[in-house]
Amino acid sequence: MKEWIDIINLVAATFSSPPLAAPVGSSKRFQRPVLPFSKTRLTLVKQIEHHEKKAKESQDDLIACLQSEPRNGSSRDLQEWQEKRDFFEYEYKRYMTYVSCLRGSKLESKMREKSKTEARSAESIILQLKRSSSIGNIDSSQGYRPRNLRDSYFMAIYQGQ
């Protein structure tokens, strides 16, 4: 059972994107940030660094929240403070779990090896895609007219970079 949970945490840690900014509004009530639906674009090494940074931020926020506990506030103030505290505790535990999963996995060492031995840039990947595709010899400055929308999509995505 634990192995199954570890695998789920590893996948979540590997693909989780940074949260979107907290919503802006006139309400003074604490609102959780919105989590995106798309997977991250960060490399595994950058992902670990990001999770470590977010864990540190969550820890700092949790400490600040614990120091600002309402002493003689209303029950509403106390409830809002507890929600905020619970959120920061959850975020800290989540990011620390992500960091430990990624550090404990063999993926990190493989990615570090790969980044040292093989520094492939986006241009080399695009060049490889062009060579393997039927439209590889086309220069965008020649006024290329696509045969269909799929070719124009390819050109828009890979030529625009």
mmCIF file of C-alpha atoms in Angstrom:
data_model
loop_
_atom_site.group_PDB
_atom_site.id
_atom_site.type_symbol
_atom_site.label_atom_id
_atom_site.label_comp_id
_atom_site.label_asym_id
_atom_site.label_seq_id
_atom_site.Cartn_x
_atom_site.Cartn_y
_atom_site.Cartn_z
ATOM 1 C CA MET A 1 0.000 0.000 0.000
ATOM 2 C CA LYS A 2 2.809 2.422 0.918
ATOM 3 C CA GLU A 3 4.563 1.765 -2.391
ATOM 4 C CA TRP A 4 1.367 2.640 -4.249
ATOM 5 C CA ILE A 5 1.034 5.927 -2.319
ATOM 6 C CA ASP A 6 4.713 6.735 -2.943
ATOM 7 C CA ILE A 7 4.232 6.250 -6.686
ATOM 8 C CA ILE A 8 1.198 8.548 -6.705
ATOM 9 C CA ASN A 9 3.145 11.188 -4.761
ATOM 10 C CA LEU A 10 6.090 10.856 -7.145
ATOM 11 C CA VAL A 11 3.868 11.408 -10.179
ATOM 12 C CA ALA A 12 2.153 14.363 -8.498
ATOM 13 C CA ALA A 13 5.525 15.869 -7.539
ATOM 14 C CA THR A 14 6.916 15.400 -11.026
ATOM 15 C CA PHE A 15 4.036 16.948 -12.942
ATOM 16 C CA SER A 16 2.552 19.542 -10.568
ATOM 17 C CA SER A 17 2.560 23.098 -11.876
ATOM 18 C CA PRO A 18 3.104 26.160 -9.727
ATOM 19 C CA PRO A 19 -0.165 27.531 -8.313
ATOM 20 C CA LEU A 20 -1.741 30.528 -9.961
ATOM 21 C CA ALA A 21 -1.754 33.812 -8.101
ATOM 22 C CA ALA A 22 -4.361 34.187 -5.388
ATOM 23 C CA PRO A 23 -7.588 35.797 -6.567
ATOM 24 C CA VAL A 24 -7.943 39.528 -6.090
ATOM 25 C CA GLY A 25 -11.106 40.887 -4.567
ATOM 26 C CA SER A 26 -12.558 43.216 -2.001
ATOM 27 C CA SER A 27 -13.036 40.432 0.529
ATOM 28 C CA LYS A 28 -10.494 40.358 3.347
ATOM 29 C CA ARG A 29 -11.121 36.663 3.856
ATOM 30 C CA PHE A 30 -8.224 34.304 3.079
ATOM 31 C CA GLN A 31 -8.576 32.529 -0.262
ATOM 32 C CA ARG A 32 -6.549 29.556 -1.397
ATOM 33 C CA PRO A 33 -4.612 29.929 -4.643
ATOM 34 C CA VAL A 34 -6.036 28.185 -7.687
ATOM 35 C CA LEU A 35 -4.152 25.100 -8.859
ATOM 36 C CA PRO A 36 -3.702 24.836 -12.638
ATOM 37 C CA PHE A 37 -4.837 21.860 -14.705
ATOM 38 C CA SER A 38 -1.770 21.694 -16.948
ATOM 39 C CA LYS A 39 1.442 19.869 -16.136
ATOM 40 C CA THR A 40 4.649 21.724 -15.405
ATOM 41 C CA ARG A 41 7.167 22.780 -18.027
ATOM 42 C CA LEU A 42 10.071 22.718 -15.582
ATOM 43 C CA THR A 43 12.832 20.149 -15.767
ATOM 44 C CA LEU A 44 13.083 17.729 -12.898
ATOM 45 C CA VAL A 45 16.011 19.567 -11.322
ATOM 46 C CA LYS A 46 14.164 22.905 -11.580
ATOM 47 C CA GLN A 47 11.027 21.198 -10.245
ATOM 48 C CA ILE A 48 12.904 20.070 -7.125
ATOM 49 C CA GLU A 49 14.284 23.582 -6.627
ATOM 50 C CA HIS A 50 10.783 25.028 -7.054
ATOM 51 C CA HIS A 51 9.272 22.606 -4.533
ATOM 52 C CA GLU A 52 12.039 23.394 -2.026
ATOM 53 C CA LYS A 53 11.389 27.116 -2.480
ATOM 54 C CA LYS A 54 7.625 26.663 -2.047
ATOM 55 C CA ALA A 55 8.188 24.511 1.062
ATOM 56 C CA LYS A 56 10.325 27.283 2.567
ATOM 57 C CA GLU A 57 7.694 29.909 1.673
ATOM 58 C CA SER A 58 4.937 27.751 3.188
ATOM 59 C CA GLN A 59 7.006 27.263 6.331
ATOM 60 C CA ASP A 60 7.565 31.019 6.645
ATOM 61 C CA ASP A 61 3.854 31.685 6.067
ATOM 62 C CA LEU A 62 2.927 29.060 8.658
ATOM 63 C CA ILE A 63 5.278 30.592 11.238
ATOM 64 C CA ALA A 64 3.864 34.061 10.546
ATOM 65 C CA CYS A 65 0.327 32.695 10.816
ATOM 66 C CA LEU A 66 1.058 30.950 14.124
ATOM 67 C CA GLN A 67 2.530 34.156 15.526
ATOM 68 C CA SER A 68 -0.576 36.118 14.582
ATOM 69 C CA GLU A 69 -3.091 33.879 16.350
ATOM 70 C CA PRO A 70 -6.082 35.965 17.438
ATOM 71 C CA ARG A 71 -6.160 36.232 21.227
ATOM 72 C CA ASN A 72 -9.473 37.937 21.923
ATOM 73 C CA GLY A 73 -11.147 37.760 18.558
ATOM 74 C CA SER A 74 -14.576 36.678 17.515
ATOM 75 C CA SER A 75 -15.334 33.090 16.612
ATOM 76 C CA ARG A 76 -15.339 34.127 12.947
ATOM 77 C CA ASP A 77 -11.791 35.511 13.238
ATOM 78 C CA LEU A 78 -10.664 32.337 14.961
ATOM 79 C CA GLN A 79 -12.288 30.152 12.295
ATOM 80 C CA GLU A 80 -10.622 32.115 9.471
ATOM 81 C CA TRP A 81 -7.272 31.889 11.253
ATOM 82 C CA GLN A 82 -7.683 28.109 11.641
ATOM 83 C CA GLU A 83 -8.489 27.744 7.921
ATOM 84 C CA LYS A 84 -5.392 29.729 7.047
ATOM 85 C CA ARG A 85 -3.227 27.724 9.465
ATOM 86 C CA ASP A 86 -4.577 24.423 8.129
ATOM 87 C CA PHE A 87 -3.865 25.517 4.563
ATOM 88 C CA PHE A 88 -0.258 26.496 5.316
ATOM 89 C CA GLU A 89 0.312 23.248 7.236
ATOM 90 C CA TYR A 90 -1.084 21.255 4.317
ATOM 91 C CA GLU A 91 1.027 23.150 1.762
ATOM 92 C CA TYR A 92 4.194 22.701 3.809
ATOM 93 C CA LYS A 93 3.592 18.959 4.206
ATOM 94 C CA ARG A 94 2.705 18.605 0.527
ATOM 95 C CA TYR A 95 5.835 20.332 -0.752
ATOM 96 C CA MET A 96 8.085 18.518 1.718
ATOM 97 C CA THR A 97 6.556 15.221 0.572
ATOM 98 C CA TYR A 98 7.169 16.199 -3.052
ATOM 99 C CA VAL A 99 10.804 17.083 -2.322
ATOM 100 C CA SER A 100 11.434 13.847 -0.438
ATOM 101 C CA CYS A 101 9.765 11.780 -3.187
ATOM 102 C CA LEU A 102 11.775 13.432 -5.950
ATOM 103 C CA ARG A 103 15.043 13.285 -4.013
ATOM 104 C CA GLY A 104 14.437 9.662 -3.059
ATOM 105 C CA SER A 105 13.621 8.592 -6.581
ATOM 106 C CA LYS A 106 16.149 7.501 -9.135
ATOM 107 C CA LEU A 107 14.766 10.114 -11.512
ATOM 108 C CA GLU A 108 16.797 12.934 -10.004
ATOM 109 C CA SER A 109 20.147 11.208 -10.442
ATOM 110 C CA LYS A 110 19.222 10.199 -13.987
ATOM 111 C CA MET A 111 18.223 13.778 -14.828
ATOM 112 C CA ARG A 112 21.439 15.194 -13.380
ATOM 113 C CA GLU A 113 23.456 12.667 -15.415
ATOM 114 C CA LYS A 114 21.472 13.448 -18.517
ATOM 115 C CA SER A 115 21.845 17.205 -18.100
ATOM 116 C CA LYS A 116 25.619 16.835 -17.755
ATOM 117 C CA THR A 117 26.140 14.489 -20.687
ATOM 118 C CA GLU A 118 23.445 15.708 -23.025
ATOM 119 C CA ALA A 119 22.620 19.418 -23.132
ATOM 120 C CA ARG A 120 20.021 19.439 -25.886
ATOM 121 C CA SER A 121 18.468 22.783 -26.595
ATOM 122 C CA ALA A 122 15.046 23.462 -28.052
ATOM 123 C CA GLU A 123 16.664 24.301 -31.394
ATOM 124 C CA SER A 124 18.278 20.870 -31.682
ATOM 125 C CA ILE A 125 14.960 19.172 -30.947
ATOM 126 C CA ILE A 126 13.214 21.320 -33.560
ATOM 127 C CA LEU A 127 15.962 20.531 -36.053
ATOM 128 C CA GLN A 128 15.538 16.829 -35.364
ATOM 129 C CA LEU A 129 11.760 17.129 -35.845
ATOM 130 C CA LYS A 130 12.262 18.952 -39.141
ATOM 131 C CA ARG A 131 14.631 16.274 -40.402
ATOM 132 C CA SER A 132 12.192 13.517 -39.571
ATOM 133 C CA SER A 133 9.128 15.302 -40.963
ATOM 134 C CA SER A 134 8.020 15.872 -44.529
ATOM 135 C CA ILE A 135 8.247 19.660 -44.200
ATOM 136 C CA GLY A 136 11.813 19.781 -42.929
ATOM 137 C CA ASN A 137 13.294 21.527 -45.988
ATOM 138 C CA ILE A 138 10.927 24.452 -45.896
ATOM 139 C CA ASP A 139 12.232 27.887 -44.996
ATOM 140 C CA SER A 140 9.658 30.158 -43.367
ATOM 141 C CA SER A 141 11.000 33.183 -45.287
ATOM 142 C CA GLN A 142 9.987 31.639 -48.653
ATOM 143 C CA GLY A 143 6.283 32.232 -48.094
ATOM 144 C CA TYR A 144 5.312 28.668 -47.270
ATOM 145 C CA ARG A 145 1.738 27.737 -48.110
ATOM 146 C CA PRO A 146 0.614 24.800 -45.977
ATOM 147 C CA ARG A 147 -1.120 21.836 -47.568
ATOM 148 C CA ASN A 148 -3.503 21.660 -44.662
ATOM 149 C CA LEU A 149 -4.080 23.142 -41.225
ATOM 150 C CA ARG A 150 -1.931 20.511 -39.553
ATOM 151 C CA ASP A 151 1.168 21.758 -41.408
ATOM 152 C CA SER A 152 0.396 25.367 -40.549
ATOM 153 C CA TYR A 153 -0.023 24.394 -36.901
ATOM 154 C CA PHE A 154 3.377 22.677 -36.982
ATOM 155 C CA MET A 155 4.967 25.748 -38.533
ATOM 156 C CA ALA A 156 3.314 28.093 -36.036
ATOM 157 C CA ILE A 157 4.491 26.063 -33.066
ATOM 158 C CA TYR A 158 7.991 25.053 -34.122
ATOM 159 C CA GLN A 159 9.039 27.904 -36.413
ATOM 160 C CA GLY A 160 7.915 30.653 -34.052
ATOM 161 C CA GLN A 161 10.427 29.745 -31.364
#
